[in-house]
Each structure stands twice: as C-alpha cells, then as structure tokens.
PDB file of C-alpha atoms and ligand atoms in Angstrom:
ATOM      1  CA  MET A   1      -0.032   0.210  -0.083  1.00 75.00           C
ATOM      2  CA  ALA A   2       0.868   4.201  -0.611  1.00 90.00           C
ATOM      3  CA  ILE A   3      -1.235   5.476   1.573  1.00 95.00           C
ATOM      4  CA  GLU A   4      -0.716   9.420   1.347  1.00 97.00           C
ATOM      5  CA  PHE A   5      -2.717  12.246   3.306  1.00 97.00           C
ATOM      6  CA  SER A   6      -3.516  15.213   1.606  1.00 98.00           C
ATOM      7  CA  PRO A   7      -6.202  17.736   1.392  1.00 98.00           C
ATOM      8  CA  CYS A   8      -9.320  17.090  -0.247  1.00 98.00           C
ATOM      9  CA  THR A   9     -10.188  19.471  -3.961  1.00 98.00           C
ATOM     10  CA  THR A  10     -12.795  19.912  -6.123  1.00 97.00           C
ATOM     11  CA  GLN A  11     -12.055  17.080  -7.544  1.00 97.00           C
ATOM     12  CA  ASP A  12     -11.952  14.134  -4.713  1.00 98.00           C
ATOM     13  CA  ILE A  13     -15.589  15.229  -4.674  1.00 98.00           C
ATOM     14  CA  PRO A  14     -17.356  12.793  -7.502  1.00 98.00           C
ATOM     15  CA  ASP A  15     -15.300   9.855  -5.114  1.00 98.00           C
ATOM     16  CA  ILE A  16     -16.135  11.345  -1.847  1.00 98.00           C
ATOM     17  CA  MET A  17     -19.700  11.137  -3.461  1.00 98.00           C
ATOM     18  CA  GLN A  18     -19.734   7.478  -3.962  1.00 98.00           C
ATOM     19  CA  LEU A  19     -18.883   6.592  -0.718  1.00 98.00           C
ATOM     20  CA  GLU A  20     -20.339   8.459   1.098  1.00 98.00           C
ATOM     21  CA  PRO A  21     -23.903   7.022   0.688  1.00 97.00           C
ATOM     22  CA  VAL A  22     -22.527   3.273   1.582  1.00 97.00           C
ATOM     23  CA  LEU A  23     -20.774   4.631   5.026  1.00 98.00           C
ATOM     24  CA  PHE A  24     -23.151   7.234   6.074  1.00 96.00           C
ATOM     25  CA  ASN A  25     -26.607   6.549   6.950  1.00 91.00           C
ATOM     26  CA  GLN A  26     -27.638  11.074   6.501  1.00 91.00           C
ATOM     27  CA  PRO A  27     -25.372  10.772   3.675  1.00 96.00           C
ATOM     28  CA  PHE A  28     -23.908  15.339   3.008  1.00 97.00           C
ATOM     29  CA  THR A  29     -24.650  16.610  -0.209  1.00 98.00           C
ATOM     30  CA  GLN A  30     -22.552  16.842  -2.846  1.00 98.00           C
ATOM     31  CA  GLU A  31     -23.534  20.973  -3.115  1.00 98.00           C
ATOM     32  CA  GLU A  32     -22.516  20.405   0.909  1.00 98.00           C
ATOM     33  CA  TYR A  33     -19.383  19.023  -0.136  1.00 98.00           C
ATOM     34  CA  GLU A  34     -18.992  21.779  -2.769  1.00 98.00           C
ATOM     35  CA  PHE A  35     -19.273  24.297  -0.086  1.00 98.00           C
ATOM     36  CA  GLU A  36     -16.929  22.885   2.404  1.00 98.00           C
ATOM     37  CA  ILE A  37     -13.879  22.503   0.200  1.00 98.00           C
ATOM     38  CA  GLU A  38     -14.525  25.111  -2.702  1.00 97.00           C
ATOM     39  CA  ILE A  39     -15.503  28.118  -0.350  1.00 98.00           C
ATOM     40  CA  ASN A  40     -15.791  27.575   3.355  1.00 98.00           C
ATOM     41  CA  PRO A  41     -12.580  29.026   4.474  1.00 98.00           C
ATOM     42  CA  LEU A  42     -13.677  27.501   8.354  1.00 98.00           C
ATOM     43  CA  ALA A  43     -13.615  24.114   6.929  1.00 98.00           C
ATOM     44  CA  HIS A  44     -10.522  21.675   6.241  1.00 98.00           C
ATOM     45  CA  TYR A  45     -10.882  18.523   4.438  1.00 98.00           C
ATOM     46  CA  TYR A  46      -8.199  15.785   4.264  1.00 98.00           C
ATOM     47  CA  LYS A  47      -8.241  12.756   2.955  1.00 98.00           C
ATOM     48  CA  PHE A  48      -6.177   9.267   2.335  1.00 98.00           C
ATOM     49  CA  THR A  49      -5.672   7.981  -1.206  1.00 98.00           C
ATOM     50  CA  ASN A  50      -3.590   4.146  -2.122  1.00 97.00           C
ATOM     51  CA  ASN A  51      -2.218   4.674  -4.781  1.00 94.00           C
ATOM     52  CA  ASP A  52      -5.039   7.522  -6.079  1.00 91.00           C
ATOM     53  CA  GLU A  53      -7.789   5.105  -4.471  1.00 97.00           C
ATOM     54  CA  LEU A  54     -10.013   7.515  -1.909  1.00 98.00           C
ATOM     55  CA  ILE A  55      -9.601   4.972   0.926  1.00 98.00           C
ATOM     56  CA  GLY A  56     -11.203   7.875   3.500  1.00 98.00           C
ATOM     57  CA  TYR A  57     -11.779  11.468   4.174  1.00 98.00           C
ATOM     58  CA  ALA A  58     -12.856  13.942   7.297  1.00 98.00           C
ATOM     59  CA  GLY A  59     -13.120  17.035   7.726  1.00 98.00           C
ATOM     60  CA  ILE A  60     -13.464  19.941  10.623  1.00 98.00           C
ATOM     61  CA  GLN A  61     -14.386  23.298  10.879  1.00 98.00           C
ATOM     62  CA  CYS A  62     -12.511  25.638  12.959  1.00 98.00           C
ATOM     63  CA  ILE A  63     -14.825  28.213  14.896  1.00 98.00           C
ATOM     64  CA  GLU A  64     -12.643  30.595  17.287  1.00 97.00           C
ATOM     65  CA  GLU A  65     -11.275  28.025  19.730  1.00 97.00           C
ATOM     66  CA  ASP A  66     -13.229  24.830  18.643  1.00 98.00           C
ATOM     67  CA  ALA A  67     -13.498  22.146  15.989  1.00 98.00           C
ATOM     68  CA  HIS A  68     -15.843  20.644  15.179  1.00 98.00           C
ATOM     69  CA  LEU A  69     -15.805  17.154  13.413  1.00 98.00           C
ATOM     70  CA  MET A  70     -17.810  17.374  10.465  1.00 98.00           C
ATOM     71  CA  THR A  71     -17.229  13.784   9.372  1.00 98.00           C
ATOM     72  CA  ILE A  72     -15.133  11.225   9.110  1.00 98.00           C
ATOM     73  CA  GLY A  73     -14.857   7.959   7.084  1.00 98.00           C
ATOM     74  CA  ILE A  74     -13.073   4.686   5.601  1.00 98.00           C
ATOM     75  CA  LYS A  75     -13.700   2.914   2.831  1.00 98.00           C
ATOM     76  CA  GLU A  76     -15.401  -0.414   4.656  1.00 98.00           C
ATOM     77  CA  SER A  77     -12.435  -2.725   2.713  1.00 97.00           C
ATOM     78  CA  TYR A  78     -10.318  -0.557   4.678  1.00 98.00           C
ATOM     79  CA  GLN A  79     -11.754  -0.093   7.711  1.00 98.00           C
ATOM     80  CA  ASN A  80     -10.516  -1.763  11.544  1.00 97.00           C
ATOM     81  CA  GLN A  81      -5.984  -1.714  10.436  1.00 97.00           C
ATOM     82  CA  GLY A  82      -6.047   1.791  12.167  1.00 97.00           C
ATOM     83  CA  LEU A  83      -6.516   4.417   9.753  1.00 98.00           C
ATOM     84  CA  GLY A  84      -9.724   6.036  11.405  1.00 98.00           C
ATOM     85  CA  LYS A  85      -7.520   6.550  14.314  1.00 98.00           C
ATOM     86  CA  ILE A  86      -4.204   8.064  11.730  1.00 98.00           C
ATOM     87  CA  LEU A  87      -7.076  10.508  10.126  1.00 98.00           C
ATOM     88  CA  LEU A  88      -8.518  11.576  13.319  1.00 98.00           C
ATOM     89  CA  ARG A  89      -4.839  12.208  14.358  1.00 98.00           C
ATOM     90  CA  GLN A  90      -3.608  14.455  11.671  1.00 98.00           C
ATOM     91  CA  LEU A  91      -7.458  16.364  11.822  1.00 98.00           C
ATOM     92  CA  ILE A  92      -6.785  17.253  15.540  1.00 98.00           C
ATOM     93  CA  GLU A  93      -2.969  18.560  14.441  1.00 98.00           C
ATOM     94  CA  ILE A  94      -4.679  20.745  12.405  1.00 98.00           C
ATOM     95  CA  ALA A  95      -7.037  22.343  13.888  1.00 98.00           C
ATOM     96  CA  LYS A  96      -3.896  23.017  16.792  1.00 98.00           C
ATOM     97  CA  THR A  97      -2.362  24.903  14.125  1.00 97.00           C
ATOM     98  CA  GLN A  98      -5.740  26.731  12.989  1.00 97.00           C
ATOM     99  CA  GLY A  99      -5.409  27.515  17.202  1.00 97.00           C
ATOM    100  CA  CYS A 100      -8.422  25.729  18.382  1.00 98.00           C
ATOM    101  CA  LYS A 101      -8.509  24.282  21.665  1.00 98.00           C
ATOM    102  CA  ARG A 102     -10.272  21.503  21.800  1.00 98.00           C
ATOM    103  CA  MET A 103     -12.531  19.218  19.438  1.00 98.00           C
ATOM    104  CA  ILE A 104     -16.122  18.812  19.960  1.00 98.00           C
ATOM    105  CA  LEU A 105     -18.219  15.834  17.710  1.00 98.00           C
ATOM    106  CA  GLU A 106     -21.412  14.163  18.050  1.00 96.00           C
ATOM    107  CA  VAL A 107     -21.599  10.626  17.223  1.00 96.00           C
ATOM    108  CA  ALA A 108     -24.963   7.675  17.358  1.00 95.00           C
ATOM    109  CA  THR A 109     -24.848   5.512  20.271  1.00 94.00           C
ATOM    110  CA  THR A 110     -25.238   2.563  18.207  1.00 94.00           C
ATOM    111  CA  ASN A 111     -22.075   3.566  16.723  1.00 96.00           C
ATOM    112  CA  TYR A 112     -20.194   1.596  18.268  1.00 96.00           C
ATOM    113  CA  PRO A 113     -16.762   1.372  15.857  1.00 97.00           C
ATOM    114  CA  ALA A 114     -16.716   5.469  15.624  1.00 97.00           C
ATOM    115  CA  TYR A 115     -17.462   5.526  19.529  1.00 96.00           C
ATOM    116  CA  HIS A 116     -14.349   3.521  20.210  1.00 97.00           C
ATOM    117  CA  LEU A 117     -12.285   5.233  18.003  1.00 98.00           C
ATOM    118  CA  TYR A 118     -13.326   8.679  19.586  1.00 98.00           C
ATOM    119  CA  THR A 119     -12.954   7.070  23.225  1.00 98.00           C
ATOM    120  CA  SER A 120      -8.972   5.622  22.547  1.00 98.00           C
ATOM    121  CA  LEU A 121      -8.326   8.752  21.873  1.00 98.00           C
ATOM    122  CA  GLY A 122      -9.385  10.466  25.316  1.00 98.00           C
ATOM    123  CA  PHE A 123     -12.868  12.302  23.793  1.00 98.00           C
ATOM    124  CA  LYS A 124     -15.187  12.136  26.640  1.00 98.00           C
ATOM    125  CA  LYS A 125     -19.421  12.084  27.009  1.00 97.00           C
ATOM    126  CA  THR A 126     -20.706  16.039  27.413  1.00 97.00           C
ATOM    127  CA  ARG A 127     -24.352  15.499  26.875  1.00 94.00           C
ATOM    128  CA  ARG A 128     -26.703  13.012  24.962  1.00 94.00           C
ATOM    129  CA  ARG A 129     -28.944  14.483  22.216  1.00 90.00           C
ATOM    130  CA  ILE A 130     -31.876  12.779  21.857  1.00 90.00           C
ATOM    131  CA  GLY A 131     -33.420  11.986  17.966  1.00 89.00           C
ATOM    132  CA  TYR A 132     -30.672  13.686  17.061  1.00 86.00           C
ATOM    133  CA  TYR A 133     -29.998  11.530  14.296  1.00 85.00           C
ATOM    134  CA  GLY A 134     -34.026  11.455  13.496  1.00 85.00           C
ATOM    135  CA  ASP A 135     -34.077   7.748  14.797  1.00 86.00           C
ATOM    136  CA  GLN A 136     -31.871   7.372  17.036  1.00 88.00           C
ATOM    137  CA  ASP A 137     -29.882   9.615  19.815  1.00 93.00           C
ATOM    138  CA  GLY A 138     -26.094  10.875  19.782  1.00 94.00           C
ATOM    139  CA  ASP A 139     -23.993  11.716  22.218  1.00 96.00           C
ATOM    140  CA  GLU A 140     -21.889  14.580  21.706  1.00 97.00           C
ATOM    141  CA  MET A 141     -17.726  13.823  22.443  1.00 98.00           C
ATOM    142  CA  ILE A 142     -15.103  16.493  23.347  1.00 98.00           C
ATOM    143  CA  LEU A 143     -11.274  16.621  23.579  1.00 98.00           C
ATOM    144  CA  GLU A 144      -9.948  19.332  25.055  1.00 98.00           C
ATOM    145  CA  TRP A 145      -5.688  19.839  24.737  1.00 97.00           C
ATOM    146  CA  SER A 146      -5.368  23.100  26.842  1.00 77.00           C
TER     147      SER A 146
HETATM  148  C1  COA B   1     -15.793   5.106  12.786  1.00 71.39           C
HETATM  149  C2  COA B   1     -14.188   4.848  11.835  1.00 71.39           C
HETATM  150  C3  COA B   1     -14.577   5.830  10.760  1.00 71.39           C
HETATM  151  C4  COA B   1     -13.398   3.956  11.941  1.00 71.39           C
HETATM  152  O1  COA B   1     -12.278   3.905  10.813  1.00 71.39           O
HETATM  153  P1  COA B   1     -11.593   2.866  10.932  1.00 71.39           P
HETATM  154  O2  COA B   1     -10.375   2.766  10.784  1.00 71.39           O
HETATM  155  O3  COA B   1     -11.901   1.745  10.769  1.00 71.39           O
HETATM  156  O4  COA B   1     -10.969   2.863  12.335  1.00 71.39           O
HETATM  157  P2  COA B   1     -10.124   2.416  12.995  1.00 71.39           P
HETATM  158  O5  COA B   1      -9.474   0.942  12.994  1.00 71.39           O
HETATM  159  O6  COA B   1      -8.772   3.201  13.677  1.00 71.39           O
HETATM  160  O7  COA B   1      -9.987   1.888  14.798  1.00 71.39           O
HETATM  161  C5  COA B   1      -9.807   2.802  15.583  1.00 71.39           C
HETATM  162  C6  COA B   1     -10.346   1.792  17.137  1.00 71.39           C
HETATM  163  O8  COA B   1     -11.441   1.734  17.013  1.00 71.39           O
HETATM  164  C7  COA B   1     -11.592   0.057  16.989  1.00 71.39           C
HETATM  165  N1  COA B   1     -12.523  -0.729  15.752  1.00 71.39           N
HETATM  166  C8  COA B   1     -12.159   0.287  14.882  1.00 71.39           C
HETATM  167  N2  COA B   1     -13.893  -0.323  14.027  1.00 71.39           N
HETATM  168  C9  COA B   1     -13.773  -1.805  14.445  1.00 71.39           C
HETATM  169  C10 COA B   1     -15.061  -2.796  14.972  1.00 71.39           C
HETATM  170  N3  COA B   1     -15.590  -3.076  13.774  1.00 71.39           N
HETATM  171  N4  COA B   1     -15.160  -3.084  15.685  1.00 71.39           N
HETATM  172  C11 COA B   1     -14.829  -3.303  16.945  1.00 71.39           C
HETATM  173  N5  COA B   1     -14.106  -2.282  17.258  1.00 71.39           N
HETATM  174  C12 COA B   1     -13.448  -1.520  16.115  1.00 71.39           C
HETATM  175  C13 COA B   1     -10.041  -0.217  16.471  1.00 71.39           C
HETATM  176  O9  COA B   1     -10.089  -1.710  17.038  1.00 71.39           O
HETATM  177  C14 COA B   1      -9.751   0.363  17.465  1.00 71.39           C
HETATM  178  O10 COA B   1      -9.260   0.036  18.729  1.00 71.39           O
HETATM  179  P3  COA B   1      -8.059   0.761  20.167  1.00 71.39           P
HETATM  180  O11 COA B   1      -7.296   2.083  19.235  1.00 71.39           O
HETATM  181  O12 COA B   1      -8.373  -0.078  20.705  1.00 71.39           O
HETATM  182  O13 COA B   1      -7.200  -0.314  18.876  1.00 71.39           O
HETATM  183  C15 COA B   1     -15.246   3.995  10.233  1.00 71.39           C
HETATM  184  O14 COA B   1     -15.848   2.910  11.407  1.00 71.39           O
HETATM  185  C16 COA B   1     -16.158   4.469   9.437  1.00 71.39           C
HETATM  186  O15 COA B   1     -15.890   5.059   8.075  1.00 71.39           O
HETATM  187  N6  COA B   1     -17.438   3.967   9.587  1.00 71.39           N
HETATM  188  C17 COA B   1     -18.689   4.853   8.411  1.00 71.39           C
HETATM  189  C18 COA B   1     -18.779   6.403   9.349  1.00 71.39           C
HETATM  190  C19 COA B   1     -18.498   6.364  10.171  1.00 71.39           C
HETATM  191  O16 COA B   1     -19.780   5.870  10.808  1.00 71.39           O
HETATM  192  N7  COA B   1     -18.153   7.787  10.909  1.00 71.39           N
HETATM  193  C20 COA B   1     -18.739   8.425  11.778  1.00 71.39           C
HETATM  194  C21 COA B   1     -19.035   9.143  12.227  1.00 71.39           C
HETATM  195  S1  COA B   1     -19.889   9.621  13.957  1.00 71.39           S
END
C-alpha cells in the first residue's frame, strides 16, 4: 500500500459522493461538499488515498477555539486497520495549528466503531442529544488539549 494524506480538492468530490451513501445513513450532499471544500474558509477537509484510490476522508470546521468534526469515513475494505485513528489524529493536529483548543463531535450511540475510535483518543461524552439522528440518539463528545 502507498497511502498518502493530503487536502481534499474539488476533484475528490465525485469519489466522496460514491463513498458517502455507503458509509453514512444521512449522507451529505454534493452541494454541501462543494461549499465545504471550495468555499468555506473555516473548513479543513483531508483524505487518505492508496495509489490514487480515495480510501478515507474527514473534515473539521474551526470556529474560534472549537474544532467541530463534521465527518470521518474510511472505505469499508480498509476499516479496522488503524486508518481512522491516524486520520483523526492528523485532523487534531490541524485543529491545533488553527488555534483551536478542543474538538467537538456528535456520534450515534449505536455506532460502536466510531464510539470506540473517539474514546480511544480520549474524547469524553458531554451530553446526550435525544433524536439527534432522527430515530437514533447522539452523544456529544469533546477532546480538550489546553
Ligand atoms: C468510524 C470509522 C471512521 C473508524 O475507522 P477505522 O479505520 O475502521 O478505525 P480504526 O481501525 O482506526 O480503529 C479505531 C479503534 O476502533 C476499533 N474499531 C474500529 N472498527 C471496529 C469494529 N468494527 N469493531 C470493533 N472495534 C473497531 C479499533 O479496534 C480501534 O481500537 P483501538 O484503538 O483500541 O485499537 C469507520 O468505521 C467508518 O468509516 N465508519 C462509517 C462512517 C462513520 O460511522 N463515521 C463516524 C461518524 S460519527
């Protein structure tokens, strides 16, 4: 494998749109990704590629001292091999360079792989958000580094 980490660009959006409905129950739209990647100055989206194949992506919005994790996904055939953890660690480092002091996210209470990923990096549950995902509850989690 020749895995590379780099910023997402407009050219990645078609590949993201292929993975998005496979990975997420409530996928973001193409317009939302176009806004995030091409326009939003607060947004920072990065990807993993393996020989030009998109195998993972994640994005944050840095709003003053808070970095909001907007999405993180690893292609199914590459999951549970440590890539999600590496990708999220990289995003935490990018949030630090943007002056953020914490990262905030929401996760479905039933999403065991994601929950495990976040707790293994030190995220702590701050509150339950009933019905956050429609028929499922979400937990807000925070990782603070200063
Ligand atoms: C959540 C997700 C990004 C994790 O990526 P990943 O590359 O599979 O995760 P990693 O391999 O880095 O694993 C991180 C930790 O979670 C554990 N884990 C990951 N997938 C697991 C699974 N299916 N079952 C049990 N444990 C799992 C790993 O063992 C690891 O634990 P450790 O650090 O204690 O060893 C990935 O499962 C995914 O894309 N899911 C679909 C999209 C999604 O739900 N995103 C999150 C929205 S909040």
